Coordinates of C-alpha atoms in Angstrom, one line a residue:
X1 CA 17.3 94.9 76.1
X2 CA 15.1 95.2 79.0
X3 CA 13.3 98.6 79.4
X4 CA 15.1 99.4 82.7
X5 CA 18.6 99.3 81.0
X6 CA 17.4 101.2 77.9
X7 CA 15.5 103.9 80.1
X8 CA 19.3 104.2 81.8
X9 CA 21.3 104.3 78.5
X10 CA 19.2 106.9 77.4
X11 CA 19.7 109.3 80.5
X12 CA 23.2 109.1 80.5
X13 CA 23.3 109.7 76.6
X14 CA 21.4 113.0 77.4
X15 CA 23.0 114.4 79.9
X16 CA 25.1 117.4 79.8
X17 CA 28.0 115.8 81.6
X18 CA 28.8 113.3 79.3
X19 CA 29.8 116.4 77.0
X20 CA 31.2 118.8 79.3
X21 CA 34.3 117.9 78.8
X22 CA 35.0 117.2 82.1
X23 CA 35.9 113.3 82.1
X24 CA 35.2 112.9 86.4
X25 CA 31.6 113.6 86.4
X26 CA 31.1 111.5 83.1
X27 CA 33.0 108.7 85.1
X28 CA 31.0 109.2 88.0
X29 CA 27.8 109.3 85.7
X30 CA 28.3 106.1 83.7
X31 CA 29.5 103.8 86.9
X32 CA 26.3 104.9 88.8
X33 CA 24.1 103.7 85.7
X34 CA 26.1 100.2 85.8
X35 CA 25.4 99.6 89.4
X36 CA 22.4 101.0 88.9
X37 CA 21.2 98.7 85.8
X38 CA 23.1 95.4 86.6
X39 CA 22.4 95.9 90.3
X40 CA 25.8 95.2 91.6
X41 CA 27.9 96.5 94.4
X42 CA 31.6 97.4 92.7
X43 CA 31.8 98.5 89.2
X44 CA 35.2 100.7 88.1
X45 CA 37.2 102.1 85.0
X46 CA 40.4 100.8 84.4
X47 CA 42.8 102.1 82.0
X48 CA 45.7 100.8 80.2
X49 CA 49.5 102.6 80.7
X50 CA 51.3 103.7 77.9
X51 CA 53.5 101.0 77.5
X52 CA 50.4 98.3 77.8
X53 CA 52.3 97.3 81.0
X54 CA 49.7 97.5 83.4
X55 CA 45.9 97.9 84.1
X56 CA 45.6 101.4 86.4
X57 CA 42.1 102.2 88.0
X58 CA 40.8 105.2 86.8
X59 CA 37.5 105.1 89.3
X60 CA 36.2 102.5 91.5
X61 CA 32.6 103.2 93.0
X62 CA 31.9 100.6 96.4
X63 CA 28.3 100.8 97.3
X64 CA 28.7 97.7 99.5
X65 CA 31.2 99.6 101.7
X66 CA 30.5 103.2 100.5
X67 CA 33.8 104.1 99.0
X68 CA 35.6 105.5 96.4
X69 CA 38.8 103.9 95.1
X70 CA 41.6 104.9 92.8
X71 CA 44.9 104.2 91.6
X72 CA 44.9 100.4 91.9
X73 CA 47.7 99.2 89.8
X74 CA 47.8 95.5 88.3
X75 CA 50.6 94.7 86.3
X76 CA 50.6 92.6 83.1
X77 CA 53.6 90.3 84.6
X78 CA 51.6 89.4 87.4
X79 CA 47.9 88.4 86.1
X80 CA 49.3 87.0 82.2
X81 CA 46.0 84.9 81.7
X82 CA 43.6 88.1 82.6
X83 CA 46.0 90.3 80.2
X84 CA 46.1 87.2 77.6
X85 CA 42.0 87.9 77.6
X86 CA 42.3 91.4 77.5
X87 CA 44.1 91.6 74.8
X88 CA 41.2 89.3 72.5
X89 CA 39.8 92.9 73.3
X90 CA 36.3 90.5 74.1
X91 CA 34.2 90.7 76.8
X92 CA 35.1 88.5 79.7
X93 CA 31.9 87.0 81.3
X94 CA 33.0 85.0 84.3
X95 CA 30.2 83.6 85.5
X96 CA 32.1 82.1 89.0
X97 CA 35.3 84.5 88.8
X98 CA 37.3 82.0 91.3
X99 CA 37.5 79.4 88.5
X100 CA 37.4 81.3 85.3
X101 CA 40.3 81.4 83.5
X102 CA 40.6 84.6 82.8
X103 CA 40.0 85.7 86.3
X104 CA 40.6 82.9 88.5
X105 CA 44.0 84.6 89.1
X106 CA 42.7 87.4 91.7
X107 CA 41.0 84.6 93.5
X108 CA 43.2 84.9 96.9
X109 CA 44.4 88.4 96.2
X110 CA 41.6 90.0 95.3
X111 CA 37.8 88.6 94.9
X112 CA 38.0 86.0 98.3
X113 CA 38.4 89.1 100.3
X114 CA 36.0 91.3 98.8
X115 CA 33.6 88.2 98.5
X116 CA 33.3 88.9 95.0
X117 CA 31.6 85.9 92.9
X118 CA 31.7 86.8 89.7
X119 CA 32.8 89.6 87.6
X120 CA 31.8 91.1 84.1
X121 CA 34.3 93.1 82.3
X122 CA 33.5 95.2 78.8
X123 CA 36.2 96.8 76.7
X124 CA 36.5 100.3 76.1
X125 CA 37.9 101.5 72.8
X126 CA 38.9 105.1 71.6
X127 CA 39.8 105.9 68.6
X128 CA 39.8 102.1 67.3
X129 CA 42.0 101.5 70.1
X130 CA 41.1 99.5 73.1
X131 CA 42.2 101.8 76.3
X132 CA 40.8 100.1 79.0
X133 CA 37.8 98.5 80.7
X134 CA 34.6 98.3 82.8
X135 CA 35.0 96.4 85.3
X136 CA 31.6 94.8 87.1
X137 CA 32.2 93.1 90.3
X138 CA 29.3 91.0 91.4
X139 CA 28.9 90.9 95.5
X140 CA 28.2 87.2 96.9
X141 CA 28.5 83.9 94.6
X142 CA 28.1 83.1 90.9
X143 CA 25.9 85.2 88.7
X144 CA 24.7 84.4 85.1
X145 CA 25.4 87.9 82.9
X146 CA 22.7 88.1 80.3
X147 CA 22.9 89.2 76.8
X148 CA 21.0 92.6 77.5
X149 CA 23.6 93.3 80.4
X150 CA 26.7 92.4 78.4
X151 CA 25.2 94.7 75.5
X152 CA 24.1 97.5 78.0
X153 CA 27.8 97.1 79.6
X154 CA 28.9 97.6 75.9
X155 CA 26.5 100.7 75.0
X156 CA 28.3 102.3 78.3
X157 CA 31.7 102.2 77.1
X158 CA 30.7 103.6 73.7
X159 CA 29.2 106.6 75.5
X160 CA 32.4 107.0 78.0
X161 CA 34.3 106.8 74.3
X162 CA 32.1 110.1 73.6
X163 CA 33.1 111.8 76.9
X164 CA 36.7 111.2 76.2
X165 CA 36.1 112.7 73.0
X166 CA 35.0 115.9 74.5
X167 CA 37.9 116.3 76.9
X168 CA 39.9 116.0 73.6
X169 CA 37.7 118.1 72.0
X170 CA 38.1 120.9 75.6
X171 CA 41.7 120.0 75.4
X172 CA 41.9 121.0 71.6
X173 CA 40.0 124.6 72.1
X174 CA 41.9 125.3 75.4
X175 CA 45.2 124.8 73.2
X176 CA 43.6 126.8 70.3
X177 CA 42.7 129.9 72.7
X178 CA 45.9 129.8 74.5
X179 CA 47.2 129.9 70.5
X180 CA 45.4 132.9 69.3
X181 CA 45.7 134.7 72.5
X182 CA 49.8 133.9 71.8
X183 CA 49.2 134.6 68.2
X184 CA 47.1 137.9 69.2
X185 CA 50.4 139.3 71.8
X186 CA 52.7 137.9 68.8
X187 CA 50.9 139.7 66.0
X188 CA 50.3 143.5 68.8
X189 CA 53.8 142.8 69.0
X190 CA 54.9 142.9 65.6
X191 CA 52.1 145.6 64.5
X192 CA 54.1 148.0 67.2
X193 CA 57.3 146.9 66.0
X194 CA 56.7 147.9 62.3
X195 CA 54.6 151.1 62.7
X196 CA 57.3 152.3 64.9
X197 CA 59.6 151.2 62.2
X198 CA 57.4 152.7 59.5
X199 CA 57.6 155.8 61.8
X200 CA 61.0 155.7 61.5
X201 CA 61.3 155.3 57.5
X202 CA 58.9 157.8 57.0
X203 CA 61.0 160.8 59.1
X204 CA 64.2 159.5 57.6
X205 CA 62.3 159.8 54.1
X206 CA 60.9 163.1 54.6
X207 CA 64.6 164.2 55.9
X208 CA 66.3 162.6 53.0
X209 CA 63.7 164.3 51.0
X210 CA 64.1 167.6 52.5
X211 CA 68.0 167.0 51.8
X212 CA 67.2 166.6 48.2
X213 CA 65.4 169.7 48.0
X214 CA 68.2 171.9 50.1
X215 CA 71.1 169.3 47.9
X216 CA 69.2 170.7 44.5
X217 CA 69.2 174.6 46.0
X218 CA 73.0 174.3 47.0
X219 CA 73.8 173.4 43.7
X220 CA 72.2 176.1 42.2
X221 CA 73.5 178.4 44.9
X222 CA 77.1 177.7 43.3
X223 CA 75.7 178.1 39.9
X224 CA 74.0 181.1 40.7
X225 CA 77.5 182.7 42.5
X226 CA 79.0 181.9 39.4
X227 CA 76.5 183.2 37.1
X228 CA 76.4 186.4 39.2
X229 CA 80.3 187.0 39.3
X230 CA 80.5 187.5 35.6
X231 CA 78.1 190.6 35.4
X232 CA 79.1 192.3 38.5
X233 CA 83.0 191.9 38.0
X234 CA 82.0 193.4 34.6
X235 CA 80.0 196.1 36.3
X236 CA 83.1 196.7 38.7
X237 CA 85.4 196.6 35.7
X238 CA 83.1 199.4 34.1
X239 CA 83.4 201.3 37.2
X240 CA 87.1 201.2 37.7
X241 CA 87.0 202.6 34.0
X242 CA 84.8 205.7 34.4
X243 CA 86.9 206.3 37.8
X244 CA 89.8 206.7 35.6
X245 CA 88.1 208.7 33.4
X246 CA 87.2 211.1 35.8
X247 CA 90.7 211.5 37.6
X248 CA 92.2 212.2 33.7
X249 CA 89.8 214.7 33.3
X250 CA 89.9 215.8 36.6
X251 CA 93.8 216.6 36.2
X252 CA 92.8 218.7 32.7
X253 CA 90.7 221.0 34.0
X254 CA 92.9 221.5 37.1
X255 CA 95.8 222.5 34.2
X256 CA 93.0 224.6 32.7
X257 CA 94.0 222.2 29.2
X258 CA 90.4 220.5 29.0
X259 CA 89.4 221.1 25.2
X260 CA 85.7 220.7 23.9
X261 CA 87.1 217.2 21.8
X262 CA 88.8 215.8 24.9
X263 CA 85.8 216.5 27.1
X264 CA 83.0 214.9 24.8
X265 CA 85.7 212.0 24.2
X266 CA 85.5 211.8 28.3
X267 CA 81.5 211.9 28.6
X268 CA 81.3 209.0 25.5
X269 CA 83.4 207.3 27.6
X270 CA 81.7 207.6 30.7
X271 CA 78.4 207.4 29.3
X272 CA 79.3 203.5 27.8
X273 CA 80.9 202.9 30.9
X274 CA 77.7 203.4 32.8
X275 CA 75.5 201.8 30.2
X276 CA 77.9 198.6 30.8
X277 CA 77.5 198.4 33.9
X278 CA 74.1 199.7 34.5
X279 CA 73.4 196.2 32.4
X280 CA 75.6 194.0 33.7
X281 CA 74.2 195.0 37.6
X282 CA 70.4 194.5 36.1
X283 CA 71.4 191.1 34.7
X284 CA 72.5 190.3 37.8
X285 CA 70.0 191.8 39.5
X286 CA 67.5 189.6 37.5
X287 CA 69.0 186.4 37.8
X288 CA 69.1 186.7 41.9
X289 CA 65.9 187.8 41.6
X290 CA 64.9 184.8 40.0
X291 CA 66.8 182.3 42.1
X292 CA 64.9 184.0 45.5
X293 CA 61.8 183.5 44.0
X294 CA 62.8 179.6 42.8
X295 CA 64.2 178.9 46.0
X296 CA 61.2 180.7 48.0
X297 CA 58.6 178.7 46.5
X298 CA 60.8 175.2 46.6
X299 CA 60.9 175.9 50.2
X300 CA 56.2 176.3 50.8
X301 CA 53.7 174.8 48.8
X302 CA 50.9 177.3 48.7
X303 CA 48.4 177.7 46.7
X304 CA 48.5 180.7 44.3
X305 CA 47.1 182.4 41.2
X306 CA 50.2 182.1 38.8
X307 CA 51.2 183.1 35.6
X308 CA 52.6 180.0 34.2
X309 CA 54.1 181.0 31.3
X310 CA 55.8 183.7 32.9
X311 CA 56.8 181.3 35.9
X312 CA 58.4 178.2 33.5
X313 CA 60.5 181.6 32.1
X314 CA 61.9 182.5 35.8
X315 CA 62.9 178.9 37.0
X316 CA 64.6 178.6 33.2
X317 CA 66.4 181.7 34.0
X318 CA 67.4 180.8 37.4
X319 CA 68.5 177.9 36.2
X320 CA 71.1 178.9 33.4
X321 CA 74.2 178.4 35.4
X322 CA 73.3 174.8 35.3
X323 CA 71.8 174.5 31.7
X324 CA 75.0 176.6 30.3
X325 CA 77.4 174.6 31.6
X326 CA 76.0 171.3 30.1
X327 CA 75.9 173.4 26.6
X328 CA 71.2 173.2 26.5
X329 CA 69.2 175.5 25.4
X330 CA 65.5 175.7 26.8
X331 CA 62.3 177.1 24.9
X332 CA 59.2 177.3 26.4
X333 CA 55.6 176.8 24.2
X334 CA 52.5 178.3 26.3
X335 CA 50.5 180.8 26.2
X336 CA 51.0 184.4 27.3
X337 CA 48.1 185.1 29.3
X338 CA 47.2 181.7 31.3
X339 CA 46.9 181.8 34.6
X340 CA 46.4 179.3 37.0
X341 CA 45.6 178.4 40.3
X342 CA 48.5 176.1 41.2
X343 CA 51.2 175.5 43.8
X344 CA 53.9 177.3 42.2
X345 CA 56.7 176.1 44.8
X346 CA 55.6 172.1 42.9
X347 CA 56.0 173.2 39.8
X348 CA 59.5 174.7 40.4
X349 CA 60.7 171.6 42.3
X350 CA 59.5 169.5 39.4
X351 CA 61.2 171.3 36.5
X352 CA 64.7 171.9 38.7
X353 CA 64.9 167.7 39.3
X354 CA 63.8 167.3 35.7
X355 CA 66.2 169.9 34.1
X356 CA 69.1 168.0 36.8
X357 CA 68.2 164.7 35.8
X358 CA 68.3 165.9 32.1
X359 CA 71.6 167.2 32.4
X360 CA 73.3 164.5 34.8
X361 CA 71.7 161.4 33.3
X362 CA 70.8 162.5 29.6
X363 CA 73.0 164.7 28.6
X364 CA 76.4 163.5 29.5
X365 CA 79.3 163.5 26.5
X366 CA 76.6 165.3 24.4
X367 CA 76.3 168.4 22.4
X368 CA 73.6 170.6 21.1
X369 CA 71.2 169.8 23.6
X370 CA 68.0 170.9 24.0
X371 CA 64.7 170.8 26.3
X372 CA 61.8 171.8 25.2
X373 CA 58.7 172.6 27.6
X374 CA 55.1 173.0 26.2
X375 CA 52.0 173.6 27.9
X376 CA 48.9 173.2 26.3
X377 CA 45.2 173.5 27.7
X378 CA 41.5 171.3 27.4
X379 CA 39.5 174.0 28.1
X380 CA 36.3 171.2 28.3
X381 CA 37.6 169.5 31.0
X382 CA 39.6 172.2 33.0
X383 CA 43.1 170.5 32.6
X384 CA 46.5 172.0 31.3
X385 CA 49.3 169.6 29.8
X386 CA 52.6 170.3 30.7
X387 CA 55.4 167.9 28.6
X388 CA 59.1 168.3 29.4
X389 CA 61.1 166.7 26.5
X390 CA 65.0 166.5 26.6
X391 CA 66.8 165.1 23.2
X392 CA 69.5 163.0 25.5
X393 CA 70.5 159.8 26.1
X394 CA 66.8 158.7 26.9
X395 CA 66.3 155.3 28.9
X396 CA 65.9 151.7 29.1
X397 CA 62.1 150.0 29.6
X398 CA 63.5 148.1 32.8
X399 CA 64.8 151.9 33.9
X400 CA 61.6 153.5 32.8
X401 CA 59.7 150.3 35.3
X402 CA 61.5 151.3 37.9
X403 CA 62.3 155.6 37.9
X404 CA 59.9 157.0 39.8
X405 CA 60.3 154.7 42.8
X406 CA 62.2 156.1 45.7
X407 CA 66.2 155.7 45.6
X408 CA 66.3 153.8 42.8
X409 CA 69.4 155.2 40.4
X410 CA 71.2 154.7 37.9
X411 CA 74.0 157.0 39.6
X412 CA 74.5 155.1 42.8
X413 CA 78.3 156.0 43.8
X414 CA 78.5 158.7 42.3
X415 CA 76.4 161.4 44.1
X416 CA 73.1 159.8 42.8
X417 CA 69.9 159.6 45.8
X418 CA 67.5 158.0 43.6
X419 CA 64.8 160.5 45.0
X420 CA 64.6 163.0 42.6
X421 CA 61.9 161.1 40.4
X422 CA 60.0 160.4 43.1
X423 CA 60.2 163.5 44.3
X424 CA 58.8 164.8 41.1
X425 CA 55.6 161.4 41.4
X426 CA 54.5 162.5 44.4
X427 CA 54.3 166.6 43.8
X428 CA 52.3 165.9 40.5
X429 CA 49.8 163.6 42.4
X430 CA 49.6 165.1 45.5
X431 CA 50.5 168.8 45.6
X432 CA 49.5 169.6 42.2
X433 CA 46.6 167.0 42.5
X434 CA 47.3 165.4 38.9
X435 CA 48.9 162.4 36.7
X436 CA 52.2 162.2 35.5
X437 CA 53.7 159.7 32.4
X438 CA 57.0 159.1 31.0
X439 CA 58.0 157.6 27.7
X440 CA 61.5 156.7 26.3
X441 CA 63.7 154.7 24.3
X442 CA 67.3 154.3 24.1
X443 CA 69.2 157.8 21.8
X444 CA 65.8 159.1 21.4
X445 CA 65.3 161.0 24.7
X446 CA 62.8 161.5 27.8
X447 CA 59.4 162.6 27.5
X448 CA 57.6 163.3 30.9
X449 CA 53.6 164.3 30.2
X450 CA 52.2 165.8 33.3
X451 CA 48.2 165.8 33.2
X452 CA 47.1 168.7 35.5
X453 CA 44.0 170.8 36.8
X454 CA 44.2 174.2 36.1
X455 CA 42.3 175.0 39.4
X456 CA 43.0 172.9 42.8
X457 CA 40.7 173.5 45.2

């Protein structure tokens, strides 16, 4: 190829329109270089339709007339020998267009009034497809088209095949952005929609929670009325008694018939009357007590130096109403004088939903039950151990999977929320700062092991 055509080839390879994207000046850029290398007057692009119907001009440059043409149509129905060549997909060299058989059609039409001689037309193929062709239009009579020219027409049409790839290319990364920036509203969208939701589940948890909590003090309420009815209508009972008493002896000393034997029978009688009462009202007194200091500290979590011994005992005690009526007895193992610096108000909601659980889940249709609570201390790492064991109906390893996450119960229908495990997971790893495991098989019980620090800071 002469150095002329290759010096052309190479400039148009290089530049930066050719992979811009933008197809026009690529056009525009290629045509110049074949009339500039073949030294011609017309050269265009024409493009195939869709259906392979017709030939459509994409660009037409006219340096003979200075002009710009477009959209020339030429259907296949009208010019069937110039399609019939096409389609060898070969390069038609018509050396005198007026009698070439591929081209002699246009003759009148076309090349006598253009005084066009002869015409040299390359094929342009994308992806392994031919799409259309370069058309060179040779101003005047017959021309011979060399081999260099037919193969620098050719090189041309491989390097318009690049610029059509980088429309494609433009094309494909407009589509992509407009994709993600879709993708980006879609996924803003959705991240609103479920932190609003998980807004939403989190107040409803923390009220259902909160329900729990006030559902586990009502109940104990009711026990705790009950409980306290027994010693006071005893205590009033005791009252009523000495008040009689009084009136009987009242009425003998009024007769002036009071004897030394009926008097001391009247103060023995007075005197037990009192001492039944006085006890009843301090049981009573104590077990109120209790319960307002239980329901206090469900109600705050602060931190405090506790006795926890002496604590376990109180939230036992406040809970008899609830451990009597399902026939348990509670013992407690720890040490007299450990203190600790705990959240009390954890501690108590922990034992209440275990001693519930225990008696709504374990022992049901059971007798002689019994929960046993010992705390025991490592001294070398500054951690106490607190295990609640019941001897009831103990549980299933898919239950045991499965009980401390949230609403999950075995009671569902029946009054069961399915929060009170997880009620007690979260307290023992986040108030009290700790770990807590359970262990249990069918008839052999529930074991829950609580790993804790004796100081929280």
């Amino acid at each position: 190829m002469r150095q002329q055509l290759v010096q052309l080839l190479y400039g148009v390879s290089m530049s930066s329109d050719l992979d811009s994207g933008n197809v026009e000046l690529a056009e525009r850029l290629i045509l110049n270089a074949v009339l500039d290398g073949l030294e011609i007057g017309r050269a265009g692009i024409w493009l195939l339709n869709k259906e392979n119907t017709a030939i459509e001009c994409r660009l037409l440059l006219d340096r003979e007339n200075d002009k710009e043409i477009q959209m020339i149509v030429l259907p296949r129905d009208a010019y069937p020998a110039y399609f019939k060549a096409l389609d060898s997909q070969r390069t038609i060299t018509a050396v005198d267009a007026h009698t070439d058989p591929a081209t002699s059609e246009f003759s009148e039409s076309y090349l006598a009034p253009l005084n066009i001689g002869a015409m040299l037309d390359a094929p342009i193929r994308y992806k392994g497809k031919m799409i259309g062709i370069f058309c060179c239009e040779h101003i005047g009579g017959q021309r011979q088209w060399t081999e260099d020219e037919c193969s620098f027409i050719g090189a041309l049409a491989d390097l318009y095949g690049r610029a059509l790839s980088a429309q494609e290319n433009e094309r494909i990364n407009a589509e992509l952005e407009r994709s993600n920036q879709l993708l980006e509203q879609r996924v803003a969208e959705r991240t609103r929609t479920l932190e609003k939701t998980l807004t939403e589940l989190t107040d409803t948890q923390e009220k259902l929670i909160e329900s729990e909590k006030m559902a586990s003090l009502g109940n104990l309420v009711a026990g705790i009325a009950h409980e306290v009815n027994t010693p006071i209508g005893i205590a009033v009972t005791a009252n009523s008694s000495a008040k009689d008493k009084l009136t009987e002896l009242d009425k003998l000393v009024q007769s002036n018939t009071l004897t030394k034997a009926a008097l001391i029978d009247g103060m023995n009688h007075l005197n037990e009357c009192f001492k039944i009462s006085f006890t009843n009202l301090e049981r009573a007194a104590k077990l109120i007590s209790d319960f307002k200091q239980t329901a206090v500290d469900q109600s705050s979590l602060n931190l405090l130096e506790t006795n926890i011994k002496h604590y376990l005992e109180n939230i036992v005690h406040s809970l008899m109403p609830l451990t009597r009526g399902h026939n348990v007895t509670v013992t407690i193992k720890c040490e007299d004088d450990l203190n600790l610096i705990t959240v009390p108000g954890a501690i108590s909601q922990i034992i209440l939903n275990l001693v519930n659980n225990s008696c709504v889940h374990g022992f049901t249709g059971r007798q002689q039950n019994h929960i046993d609570i010992v705390v025991t201390v490592n001294h070398e790492n500054d951690t106490y151990t607190l295990c609640y064991k019941d001897n009831g109906h103990g549980m299933s390893a898919e239950v045991i999977h499965k009980v401390f996450e949230p609403f999950f119960t075995t009671k569902r229908g029946t009054g069961g929320s399915g929060l009170g495990m997880s009620i007690v997971y979260n307290l023992a790893t986040q108030a009290l700062q700790g770990e807590v495991s359970i262990a249990s098989e069918l008839d052999q019980g529930v074991a829950v092991t609580f790993k804790l620090p004796m100081k929280i800071a």
